[in-house]
Each structure stands twice: as structure tokens, then as C-alpha cells.
């Protein structure tokens, strides 16, 4: 098992959770999924401004955002098709990091170009806040900022590199967080540059 660094209660950082070979195979699985299902451009609720990040989901449901709000839905907003399945390799990582918590139902894939960022936000569209969110980074390094459950609370920052993992749960599950910037050309994993972030989520409450 790799290093495990508790950044604060509920936030555990796993530097280099995935070695280069694991990163390459995950990258290739992502490319195959994107080839069949296509990234889509999300827009912010209400005003409809485009987000700088492009998205795709895997799993029975996926997270989408448009003028009418944020929600989980079973189909791709552009094609109307079901989302591709969550890769078995990802389910295995989830089981290891969450100690076999009920299976994740969504894997949100975010793609950041060198200039993309993500504003401070909470992940609160899930019914089950007992489940942690598991995050994986591939490609260029990103500056990740974590605050508190209040938007204006103090924050700490950490650079997430290709292959790093993060668990976000427990008392930190509703903490604000975001990506301030991408460090261009810091990884050779993606030919086109930029960064993928995958977040695995349990959406509904597990039934006994
Ligand atoms: C990113 N991550 O790393 C954005 N959300 O690109 C997230 O928004 C995130 O890393 C919930 C839990 C972990 C995360
Ligand atoms: Fe998030």
C-alpha cells in the first residue's frame, strides 16, 4: 500500500497511488469511454455560462449541470444514451480505499485544459453523505484548495500530481474545495496535455 497522509480529519491523500503502468491503463480506458460517449460542455445553473471543464460520467447515474440546476441523471445530456459502465479497475480502487463501502454509482470524469479551473464548491447533490468521494488525478499537476463547510472559511492547498488519490469524507464531506490552476506540461501521460480528475461517488443511500 502506498503512503497515506491525513490532511485533516476526513481528507486522506495517497501520493502516487497509481504507478505509471496503472495510470496508462486507466488513461486508455478513459480514452475508449470518451471515444464512445464524448465529453460534454456543462453550463452553470441560472446564467448558463459554460464551465471551463469538460465532463463525462460512468455508471448508472451521472452528475450534470445546466441552466435548470445540478442533478444526477441516467443519461448523457447530449446523446441521451446511458453512461458507460464504471471500469472494474476503478471499482477495485474504491473497494480498497473505502474498505468495501457500498459500490459507487457515479464516476465523474472532468477534463481540464491548461487554462481550466474549478471554483470553490461543495459536493452535495448526493443523498448519501456518509459515503466518501474518491478522487484520482491523471496528467498535469493541479493546485487543489480545501476549505471548511463555510465558503469563506480558511483554506489549505495541495498540488495533485498524476497518479495521486484522495479520499474526501467524514467530517470534511461537505467542505468547500476547488482547482485554482493547472500547471502546464508537468506530465507526459496525456499527449494533448491537461488533466483528468475522476471522482467516484455513492449517490443513493445503501439499502441493507
Ligand atoms: C478536481 N475535485 O480534482 C476536482 N470533489 O479536479 C473535486 O471537485 C472533488 O477531488 C469531491 C471530492 C474530491 C474531489
Ligand atoms: Fe468536488
CSV table of C-alpha atoms and ligand atoms in Angstrom, one decimal:
chain,number,residue,atom,x,y,z
A,1,UNK,CA,0.0,0.0,0.0
A,2,UNK,CA,1.2,3.5,-0.8
A,3,UNK,CA,1.7,6.4,1.6
A,4,UNK,CA,-1.4,7.7,3.4
A,5,UNK,CA,-1.4,11.3,4.6
A,6,UNK,CA,-4.3,12.7,6.6
A,7,UNK,CA,-4.6,16.3,5.5
A,8,UNK,CA,-7.4,16.9,8.0
A,9,UNK,CA,-10.0,14.6,9.6
A,10,UNK,CA,-11.8,13.0,6.6
A,11,UNK,CA,-9.4,14.0,3.9
A,12,UNK,CA,-6.7,11.4,3.1
A,13,UNK,CA,-4.1,11.9,0.5
A,14,UNK,CA,-2.5,9.0,-1.3
A,15,UNK,CA,0.6,10.3,-3.2
A,16,UNK,CA,1.3,8.1,-6.2
A,17,UNK,CA,-1.5,5.7,-5.5
A,18,UNK,CA,-1.2,4.6,-9.2
A,19,UNK,CA,2.1,3.8,-10.7
A,20,UNK,CA,2.9,4.7,-14.3
A,21,UNK,CA,1.6,1.5,-15.8
A,22,UNK,CA,-1.7,1.8,-13.8
A,23,UNK,CA,-2.0,5.4,-15.0
A,24,UNK,CA,-1.5,4.5,-18.6
A,25,UNK,CA,-4.1,1.7,-18.5
A,26,UNK,CA,-6.6,4.0,-16.7
A,27,UNK,CA,-5.9,6.7,-19.3
A,28,UNK,CA,-6.5,4.3,-22.1
A,29,UNK,CA,-9.8,3.2,-20.6
A,30,UNK,CA,-10.8,6.8,-20.3
A,31,UNK,CA,-9.9,7.5,-24.0
A,32,UNK,CA,-12.0,4.5,-25.0
A,33,UNK,CA,-15.0,5.7,-22.9
A,34,UNK,CA,-14.7,9.2,-24.4
A,35,UNK,CA,-14.4,7.8,-27.9
A,36,UNK,CA,-17.8,6.1,-27.5
A,37,UNK,CA,-19.6,8.6,-25.3
A,38,UNK,CA,-18.0,12.0,-25.9
A,39,UNK,CA,-17.2,14.7,-23.3
A,40,UNK,CA,-19.8,17.4,-22.9
A,41,UNK,CA,-19.7,21.0,-22.0
A,42,UNK,CA,-21.5,21.8,-18.8
A,43,UNK,CA,-23.0,25.1,-18.0
A,44,UNK,CA,-23.6,26.9,-14.7
A,45,UNK,CA,-27.1,26.9,-13.3
A,46,UNK,CA,-29.3,30.0,-13.8
A,47,UNK,CA,-27.0,32.1,-16.1
A,48,UNK,CA,-25.9,29.2,-18.3
A,49,UNK,CA,-22.2,30.3,-18.6
A,50,UNK,CA,-20.1,27.4,-19.9
A,51,UNK,CA,-17.8,25.8,-17.4
A,52,UNK,CA,-14.1,25.6,-18.4
A,53,UNK,CA,-14.0,21.9,-17.5
A,54,UNK,CA,-15.4,19.3,-19.9
A,55,UNK,CA,-17.2,16.2,-18.4
A,56,UNK,CA,-18.3,12.7,-18.9
A,57,UNK,CA,-19.8,10.2,-16.4
A,58,UNK,CA,-19.6,6.5,-15.9
A,59,UNK,CA,-22.1,4.4,-14.0
A,60,UNK,CA,-25.9,4.0,-13.6
A,61,UNK,CA,-26.2,7.8,-12.9
A,62,UNK,CA,-24.0,10.8,-13.7
A,63,UNK,CA,-23.7,14.4,-12.5
A,64,UNK,CA,-24.8,17.1,-14.8
A,65,UNK,CA,-25.3,20.8,-14.6
A,66,UNK,CA,-27.3,23.1,-16.9
A,67,UNK,CA,-29.5,26.2,-16.6
A,68,UNK,CA,-32.1,24.4,-14.6
A,69,UNK,CA,-29.6,23.2,-11.9
A,70,UNK,CA,-27.4,20.4,-10.8
A,71,UNK,CA,-28.6,16.8,-10.6
A,72,UNK,CA,-27.8,13.1,-11.2
A,73,UNK,CA,-29.3,11.5,-14.2
A,74,UNK,CA,-29.1,8.2,-16.1
A,75,UNK,CA,-28.3,9.6,-19.5
A,76,UNK,CA,-25.8,11.7,-21.3
A,77,UNK,CA,-27.3,15.2,-21.8
A,78,UNK,CA,-26.3,15.5,-25.5
A,79,UNK,CA,-26.7,12.0,-26.8
A,80,UNK,CA,-29.5,10.7,-24.5
A,81,UNK,CA,-27.5,7.4,-24.1
A,82,UNK,CA,-26.9,5.7,-20.9
A,83,UNK,CA,-23.4,6.4,-19.4
A,84,UNK,CA,-20.7,3.8,-20.0
A,85,UNK,CA,-20.0,1.4,-17.1
A,86,UNK,CA,-17.6,2.2,-14.3
A,87,UNK,CA,-14.4,0.3,-15.1
A,88,UNK,CA,-13.6,-2.7,-12.9
A,89,UNK,CA,-10.2,-1.2,-12.2
A,90,UNK,CA,-12.0,1.8,-10.6
A,91,UNK,CA,-14.4,-0.4,-8.5
A,92,UNK,CA,-11.3,-2.2,-7.1
A,93,UNK,CA,-9.7,1.1,-6.1
A,94,UNK,CA,-13.0,2.2,-4.5
A,95,UNK,CA,-13.2,-1.0,-2.5
A,96,UNK,CA,-9.6,-0.7,-1.3
A,97,UNK,CA,-9.8,3.0,-0.3
A,98,UNK,CA,-13.3,2.8,1.2
A,99,UNK,CA,-13.0,-0.6,2.9
A,100,UNK,CA,-15.7,-2.0,0.7
A,101,UNK,CA,-18.3,0.7,1.2
A,102,UNK,CA,-21.5,0.0,-1.0
A,103,UNK,CA,-20.5,0.3,-4.7
A,104,UNK,CA,-20.1,3.7,-6.3
A,105,UNK,CA,-22.9,4.7,-8.7
A,106,UNK,CA,-21.2,7.5,-10.5
A,107,UNK,CA,-17.8,8.3,-11.7
A,108,UNK,CA,-17.5,11.9,-12.9
A,109,UNK,CA,-14.6,12.5,-15.3
A,110,UNK,CA,-13.5,16.1,-15.5
A,111,UNK,CA,-11.1,17.2,-18.2
A,112,UNK,CA,-9.1,20.4,-17.6
A,113,UNK,CA,-7.2,22.1,-20.4
A,114,UNK,CA,-4.1,24.1,-19.3
A,115,UNK,CA,-6.3,27.2,-18.6
A,116,UNK,CA,-9.3,25.5,-17.0
A,117,UNK,CA,-10.2,25.8,-13.3
A,118,UNK,CA,-13.0,24.9,-10.9
A,119,UNK,CA,-14.4,27.4,-8.4
A,120,UNK,CA,-14.9,26.6,-4.8
A,121,UNK,CA,-17.9,24.3,-4.4
A,122,UNK,CA,-19.4,21.6,-2.2
A,123,UNK,CA,-20.4,18.1,-3.4
A,124,UNK,CA,-23.9,18.0,-2.0
A,125,UNK,CA,-26.1,16.6,-4.7
A,126,UNK,CA,-25.8,13.0,-3.3
A,127,UNK,CA,-28.3,11.5,-0.9
A,128,UNK,CA,-25.6,9.7,1.0
A,129,UNK,CA,-23.1,11.9,2.7
A,130,UNK,CA,-21.8,9.0,4.8
A,131,UNK,CA,-20.0,7.8,1.7
A,132,UNK,CA,-16.7,9.4,0.9
A,133,UNK,CA,-15.8,10.7,-2.5
A,134,UNK,CA,-12.7,9.0,-4.0
A,135,UNK,CA,-10.7,11.2,-6.4
A,136,UNK,CA,-7.9,10.3,-8.8
A,137,UNK,CA,-5.7,12.6,-10.8
A,138,UNK,CA,-4.1,11.9,-14.2
A,139,UNK,CA,-1.9,14.2,-16.3
A,140,UNK,CA,-0.8,17.7,-15.5
A,141,UNK,CA,-0.4,18.8,-11.8
A,142,UNK,CA,-3.2,20.8,-10.3
A,143,UNK,CA,-3.5,23.1,-7.3
A,144,UNK,CA,-6.3,21.8,-5.2
A,145,UNK,CA,-7.7,24.0,-2.4
A,146,UNK,CA,-9.7,22.7,0.5
A,147,UNK,CA,-11.6,24.9,2.9
A,148,UNK,CA,-14.3,24.3,5.5
A,149,UNK,CA,-18.0,23.8,5.3
A,150,UNK,CA,-18.4,27.6,5.1
A,151,UNK,CA,-17.5,29.3,1.8
A,152,UNK,CA,-15.4,31.9,3.5
A,153,UNK,CA,-13.5,29.6,5.9
A,154,UNK,CA,-9.7,29.2,6.0
A,155,UNK,CA,-8.3,27.0,3.2
A,156,UNK,CA,-5.2,24.9,2.6
A,157,UNK,CA,-3.8,23.9,-0.8
A,158,UNK,CA,-2.1,20.9,-2.1
A,159,UNK,CA,-0.7,20.0,-5.5
A,160,UNK,CA,-2.2,16.9,-7.0
A,161,UNK,CA,0.0,15.1,-9.4
A,162,UNK,CA,-0.7,12.4,-11.9
A,163,UNK,CA,-1.4,9.1,-10.1
A,164,UNK,CA,-2.4,10.8,-6.8
A,165,UNK,CA,-5.5,9.7,-5.0
A,166,UNK,CA,-7.6,11.5,-2.4
A,167,UNK,CA,-10.5,10.4,-0.2
A,168,UNK,CA,-12.9,13.2,0.8
A,169,UNK,CA,-15.4,12.2,3.5
A,170,UNK,CA,-16.3,12.0,7.2
A,171,UNK,CA,-16.3,15.4,8.8
A,172,UNK,CA,-14.9,17.0,5.7
A,173,UNK,CA,-17.5,15.6,3.3
A,174,UNK,CA,-19.2,19.0,2.8
A,175,UNK,CA,-16.1,21.1,2.8
A,176,UNK,CA,-15.7,23.6,0.0
A,177,UNK,CA,-12.9,22.8,-2.5
A,178,UNK,CA,-11.8,23.7,-6.0
A,179,UNK,CA,-9.0,23.7,-8.5
A,180,UNK,CA,-7.2,27.1,-8.7
A,181,UNK,CA,-4.9,26.2,-11.6
A,182,UNK,CA,-3.3,23.6,-13.8
A,183,UNK,CA,0.5,23.5,-14.2
A,184,UNK,CA,1.0,23.2,-17.9
A,185,UNK,CA,3.3,20.5,-19.3
A,186,UNK,CA,4.1,18.9,-15.9
A,187,UNK,CA,3.2,15.4,-17.0
A,188,UNK,CA,3.8,13.3,-20.1
A,189,UNK,CA,0.8,11.0,-19.6
A,190,UNK,CA,-1.6,12.8,-21.9
A,191,UNK,CA,-0.5,13.6,-25.4
A,192,UNK,CA,-2.8,16.6,-25.6
A,193,UNK,CA,-1.7,17.8,-22.2
A,194,UNK,CA,-4.2,18.9,-19.5
A,195,UNK,CA,-5.6,16.9,-16.6
A,196,UNK,CA,-8.3,14.3,-15.9
A,197,UNK,CA,-9.9,14.1,-12.5
A,198,UNK,CA,-12.1,11.2,-11.7
A,199,UNK,CA,-14.4,11.3,-8.7
A,200,UNK,CA,-16.2,8.1,-7.6
A,201,UNK,CA,-19.4,8.7,-5.7
A,202,UNK,CA,-22.1,6.8,-3.9
A,203,UNK,CA,-25.3,8.7,-4.8
A,204,UNK,CA,-28.2,6.8,-3.1
A,205,UNK,CA,-28.2,5.5,0.5
A,206,UNK,CA,-27.1,1.9,0.6
A,207,UNK,CA,-30.0,-0.4,1.4
A,208,UNK,CA,-29.3,-3.2,4.0
B,1,LIG,C1,-10.6,18.1,-9.2
B,1,LIG,N1,-12.2,17.6,-7.5
B,1,LIG,O1,-9.8,17.5,-8.5
B,1,LIG,C2,-11.9,18.5,-8.6
B,1,LIG,N2,-14.8,16.7,-5.3
B,1,LIG,O2,-10.4,18.4,-10.3
B,1,LIG,C3,-13.4,17.7,-6.8
B,1,LIG,O3,-14.2,18.5,-7.1
B,1,LIG,C4,-13.6,16.8,-5.7
B,1,LIG,O4,-11.3,16.0,-5.6
B,1,LIG,C5,-15.1,15.9,-4.2
B,1,LIG,C6,-14.2,15.1,-3.7
B,1,LIG,C7,-12.9,15.1,-4.1
B,1,LIG,C8,-12.6,16.0,-5.2
B,2,LIG,FE1,-16.0,18.4,-5.9
